[in-house]
Tab-separated table of C-alpha atoms and ligand atoms in Angstrom:
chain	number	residue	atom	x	y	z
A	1	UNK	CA	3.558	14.156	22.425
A	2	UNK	CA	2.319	10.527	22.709
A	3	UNK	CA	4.684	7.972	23.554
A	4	UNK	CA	6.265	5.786	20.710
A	5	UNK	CA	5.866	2.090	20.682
A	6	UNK	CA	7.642	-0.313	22.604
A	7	UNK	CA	9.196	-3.320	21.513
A	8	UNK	CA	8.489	-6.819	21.723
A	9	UNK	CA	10.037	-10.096	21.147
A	10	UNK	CA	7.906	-11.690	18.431
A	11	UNK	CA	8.286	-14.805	16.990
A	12	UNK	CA	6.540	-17.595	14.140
A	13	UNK	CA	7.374	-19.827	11.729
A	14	UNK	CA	7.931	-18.257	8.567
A	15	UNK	CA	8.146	-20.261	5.365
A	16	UNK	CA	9.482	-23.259	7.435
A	17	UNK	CA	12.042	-21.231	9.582
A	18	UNK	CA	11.676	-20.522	12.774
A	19	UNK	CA	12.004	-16.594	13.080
A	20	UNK	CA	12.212	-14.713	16.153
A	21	UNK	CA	12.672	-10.241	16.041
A	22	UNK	CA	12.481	-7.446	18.378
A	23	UNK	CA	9.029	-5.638	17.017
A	24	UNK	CA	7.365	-2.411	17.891
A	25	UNK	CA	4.084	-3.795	19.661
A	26	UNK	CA	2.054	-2.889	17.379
A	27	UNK	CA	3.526	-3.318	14.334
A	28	UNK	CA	2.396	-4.454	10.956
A	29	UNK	CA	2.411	-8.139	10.094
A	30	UNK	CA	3.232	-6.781	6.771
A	31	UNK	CA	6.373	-4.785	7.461
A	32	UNK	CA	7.702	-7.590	9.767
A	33	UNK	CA	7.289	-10.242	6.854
A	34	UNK	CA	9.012	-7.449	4.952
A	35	UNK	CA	11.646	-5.669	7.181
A	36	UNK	CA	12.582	-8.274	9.066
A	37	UNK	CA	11.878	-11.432	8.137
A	38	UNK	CA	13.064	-10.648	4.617
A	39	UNK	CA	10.049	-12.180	2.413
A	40	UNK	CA	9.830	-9.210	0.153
A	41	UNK	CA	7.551	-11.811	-2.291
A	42	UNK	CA	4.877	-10.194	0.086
A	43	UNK	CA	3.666	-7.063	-1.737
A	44	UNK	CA	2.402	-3.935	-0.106
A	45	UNK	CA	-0.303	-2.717	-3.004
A	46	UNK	CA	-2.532	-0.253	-1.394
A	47	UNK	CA	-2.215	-0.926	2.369
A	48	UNK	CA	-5.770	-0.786	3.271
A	49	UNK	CA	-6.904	-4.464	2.522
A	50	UNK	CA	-8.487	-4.167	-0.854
A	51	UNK	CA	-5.660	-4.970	-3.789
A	52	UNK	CA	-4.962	-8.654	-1.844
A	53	UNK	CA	-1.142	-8.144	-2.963
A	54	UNK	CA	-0.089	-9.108	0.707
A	55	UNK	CA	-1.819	-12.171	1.301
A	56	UNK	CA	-0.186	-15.019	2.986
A	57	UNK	CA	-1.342	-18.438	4.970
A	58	UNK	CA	-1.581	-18.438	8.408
A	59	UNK	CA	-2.008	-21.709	9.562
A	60	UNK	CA	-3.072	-22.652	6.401
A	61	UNK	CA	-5.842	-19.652	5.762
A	62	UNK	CA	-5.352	-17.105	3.750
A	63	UNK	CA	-4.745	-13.587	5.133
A	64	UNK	CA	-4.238	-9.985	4.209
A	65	UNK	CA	-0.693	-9.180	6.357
A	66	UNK	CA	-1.815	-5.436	5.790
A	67	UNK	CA	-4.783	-5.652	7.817
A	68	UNK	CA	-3.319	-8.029	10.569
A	69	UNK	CA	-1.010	-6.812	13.599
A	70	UNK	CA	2.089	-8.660	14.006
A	71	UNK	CA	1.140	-9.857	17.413
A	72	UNK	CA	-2.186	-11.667	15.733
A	73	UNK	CA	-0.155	-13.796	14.033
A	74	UNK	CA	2.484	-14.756	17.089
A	75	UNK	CA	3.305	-18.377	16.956
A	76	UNK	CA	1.584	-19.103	13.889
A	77	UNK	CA	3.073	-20.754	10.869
A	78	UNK	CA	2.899	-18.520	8.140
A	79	UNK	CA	3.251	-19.063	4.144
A	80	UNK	CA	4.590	-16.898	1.672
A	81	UNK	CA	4.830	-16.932	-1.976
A	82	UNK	CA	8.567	-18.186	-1.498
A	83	UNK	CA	7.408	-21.508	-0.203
A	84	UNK	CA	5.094	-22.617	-2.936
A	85	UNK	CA	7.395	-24.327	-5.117
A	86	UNK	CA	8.639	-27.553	-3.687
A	87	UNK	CA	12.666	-27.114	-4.377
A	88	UNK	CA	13.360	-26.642	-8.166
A	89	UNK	CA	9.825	-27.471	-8.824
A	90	UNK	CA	7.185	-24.941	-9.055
A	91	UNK	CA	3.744	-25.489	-7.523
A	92	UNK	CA	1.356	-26.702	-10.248
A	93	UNK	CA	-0.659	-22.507	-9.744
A	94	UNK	CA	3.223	-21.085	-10.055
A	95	UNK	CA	3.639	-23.230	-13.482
A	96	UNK	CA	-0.126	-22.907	-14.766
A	97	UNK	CA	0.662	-18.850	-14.231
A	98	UNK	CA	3.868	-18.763	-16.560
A	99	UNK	CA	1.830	-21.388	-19.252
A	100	UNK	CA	-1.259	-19.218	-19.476
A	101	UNK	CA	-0.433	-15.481	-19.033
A	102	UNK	CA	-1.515	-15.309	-15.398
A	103	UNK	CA	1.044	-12.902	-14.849
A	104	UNK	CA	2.393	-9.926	-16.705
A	105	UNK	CA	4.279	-7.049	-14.510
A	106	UNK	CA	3.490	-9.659	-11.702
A	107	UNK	CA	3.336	-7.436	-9.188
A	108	UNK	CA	-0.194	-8.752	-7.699
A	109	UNK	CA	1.151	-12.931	-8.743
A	110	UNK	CA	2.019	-13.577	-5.153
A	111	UNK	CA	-1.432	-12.733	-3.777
A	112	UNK	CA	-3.028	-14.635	-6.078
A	113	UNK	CA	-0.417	-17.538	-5.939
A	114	UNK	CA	-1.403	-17.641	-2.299
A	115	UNK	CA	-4.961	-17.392	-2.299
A	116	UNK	CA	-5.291	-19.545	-5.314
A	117	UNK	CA	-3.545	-22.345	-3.865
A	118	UNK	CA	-5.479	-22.397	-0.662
A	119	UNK	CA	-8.734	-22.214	-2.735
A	120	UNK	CA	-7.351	-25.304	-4.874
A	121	UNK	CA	-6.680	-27.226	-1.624
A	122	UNK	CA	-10.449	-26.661	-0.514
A	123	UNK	CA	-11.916	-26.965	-3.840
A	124	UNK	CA	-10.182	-29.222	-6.007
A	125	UNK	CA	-12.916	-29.426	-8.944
A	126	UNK	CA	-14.196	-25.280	-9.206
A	127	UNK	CA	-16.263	-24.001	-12.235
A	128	UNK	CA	-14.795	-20.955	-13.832
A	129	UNK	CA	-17.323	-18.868	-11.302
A	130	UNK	CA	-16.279	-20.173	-8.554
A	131	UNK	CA	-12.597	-18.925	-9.510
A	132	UNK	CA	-13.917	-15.876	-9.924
A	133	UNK	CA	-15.184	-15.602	-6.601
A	134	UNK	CA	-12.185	-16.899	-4.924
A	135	UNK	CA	-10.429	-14.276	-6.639
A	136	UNK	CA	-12.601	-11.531	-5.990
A	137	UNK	CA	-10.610	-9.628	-3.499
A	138	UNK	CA	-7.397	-9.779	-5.484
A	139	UNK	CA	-6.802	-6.729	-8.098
A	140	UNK	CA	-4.731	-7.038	-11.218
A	141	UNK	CA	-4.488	-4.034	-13.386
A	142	UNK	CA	-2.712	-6.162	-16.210
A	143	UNK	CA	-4.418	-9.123	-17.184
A	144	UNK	CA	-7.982	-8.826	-17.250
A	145	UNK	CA	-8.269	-11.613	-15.301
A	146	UNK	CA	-9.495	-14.194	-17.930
A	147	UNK	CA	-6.136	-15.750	-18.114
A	148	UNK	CA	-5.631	-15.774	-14.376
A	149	UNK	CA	-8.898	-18.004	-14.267
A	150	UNK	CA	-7.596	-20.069	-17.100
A	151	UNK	CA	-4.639	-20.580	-14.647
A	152	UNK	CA	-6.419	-21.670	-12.087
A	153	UNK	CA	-8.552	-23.907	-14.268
A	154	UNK	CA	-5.487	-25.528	-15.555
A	155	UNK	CA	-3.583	-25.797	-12.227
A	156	UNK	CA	-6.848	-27.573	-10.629
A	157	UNK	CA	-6.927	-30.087	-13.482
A	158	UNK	CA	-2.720	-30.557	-13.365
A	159	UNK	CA	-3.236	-31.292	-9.451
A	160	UNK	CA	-5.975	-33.452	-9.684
A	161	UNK	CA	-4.905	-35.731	-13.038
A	162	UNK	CA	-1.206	-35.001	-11.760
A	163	UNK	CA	0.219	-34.482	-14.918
A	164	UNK	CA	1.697	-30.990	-16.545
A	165	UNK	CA	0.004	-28.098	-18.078
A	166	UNK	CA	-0.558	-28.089	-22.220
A	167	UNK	CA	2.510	-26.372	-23.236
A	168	UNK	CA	1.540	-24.207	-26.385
A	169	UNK	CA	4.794	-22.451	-26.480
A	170	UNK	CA	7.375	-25.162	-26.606
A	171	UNK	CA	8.623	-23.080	-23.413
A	172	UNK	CA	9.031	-24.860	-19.970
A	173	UNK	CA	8.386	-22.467	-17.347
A	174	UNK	CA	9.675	-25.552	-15.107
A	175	UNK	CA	13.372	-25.640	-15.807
A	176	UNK	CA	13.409	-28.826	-13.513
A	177	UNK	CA	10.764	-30.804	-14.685
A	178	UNK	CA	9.997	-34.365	-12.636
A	179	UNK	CA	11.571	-37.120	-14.221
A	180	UNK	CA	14.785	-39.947	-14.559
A	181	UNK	CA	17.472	-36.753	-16.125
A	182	UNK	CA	15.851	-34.622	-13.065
A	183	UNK	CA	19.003	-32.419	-11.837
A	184	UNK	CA	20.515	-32.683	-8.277
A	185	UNK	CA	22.129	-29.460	-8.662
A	186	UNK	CA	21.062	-25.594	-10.316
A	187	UNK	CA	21.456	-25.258	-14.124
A	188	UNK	CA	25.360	-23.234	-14.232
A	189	UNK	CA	26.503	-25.529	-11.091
A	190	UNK	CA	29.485	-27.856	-12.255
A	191	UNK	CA	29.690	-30.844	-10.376
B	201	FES	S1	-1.578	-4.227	0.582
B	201	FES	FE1	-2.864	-5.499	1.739
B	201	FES	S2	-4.715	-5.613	0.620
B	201	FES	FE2	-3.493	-4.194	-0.492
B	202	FES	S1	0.090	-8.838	-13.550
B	202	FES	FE1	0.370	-6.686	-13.327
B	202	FES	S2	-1.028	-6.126	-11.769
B	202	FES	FE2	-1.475	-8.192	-12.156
């Protein structure tokens, strides 16, 4: 019978916090994100690094937490889905998602939140192929992908002219958009 793992005190910074758990040594950055750290915006698709539903930052570069032991990512400071919006305001990808269909059962969005947003920061200007290569290890069995490319077109143009995305519907998908009536407090919070 072969000996079960033995634990380990692990710790990073996770969205911000510090976090610090008792891990088997060689556990699954994914299931500690998960299980323990409680960041269940981290998907687990097919758990062998090839739907990109699991990505997250570490140290600012995108990674697949299936594919990476707990122990790589020690220390690090690691970004999930939950920390793109900045408070009550989404991240420009997060809005440009909602305006232009970039997510339907949204079950792969937080991959491609996170390794959209990390491609924005490095390429602030990309041509529609260039999306399409950043994307190319992300699967999404709803869209078809040709509105998550308009999404990233859009959020690279919001980001770099820093002003919203078209709105076509009349819908906000911000319910706290910048500006002088912008609320201190969450819509249903008397003050
Ligand atoms: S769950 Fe990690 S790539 Fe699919
Ligand atoms: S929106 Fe359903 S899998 Fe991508």
């Amino acid at each position: 019978m072969l000996p079960g793992a033995g634990k380990e005190a692990w710790q990073a910074n996770v969205n911000g916090e510090a976090h610090e758990h008792l891990v088997d040594s060689n556990a699954i950055l994914l299931d500690v994100l998960r299980d323990q750290a409680g960041t269940l915006g981290v998907k687990r698709g097919c758990d062998m690094g090839t739907c990109g539903c699991c990505a997250v930052l570490i140290d600012g570069e995108p990674k697949l937490s299936c594919l990476c032991l707990a122990k790589e990512a020690e220390g690090t400071d690691i970004t999930t889905g939950e920390r793109l919006a900045d408070g009550h305001h989404l991240h420009p990808i997060q809005q440009c998602f909602a305006e232009a269909g970039g997510s339907q059962c949204g079950f792969c969005t937080p991959g491609f939140l996170i390794v959209c947003s990390a491609f924005m920061e490095e390429n602030p200007e990309p041509t529609r192929d260039e999306i399409k290569c950043a994307i190319e290890g992300n699967l999404c069995r709803c869209t078809g992908y040709q509105q998550i490319v308009d999404s990233v077109e859009m959020a690279a143009a919001m980001k770099r002219e820093g002003v919203g995305p078209p709105d076509a519907t009349g819908a906000k998908s911000d319910p706290h958009p910048l500006g002088p009536e912008e609320p201190s407090l969450p819509p249903g919070s008397s003050k």
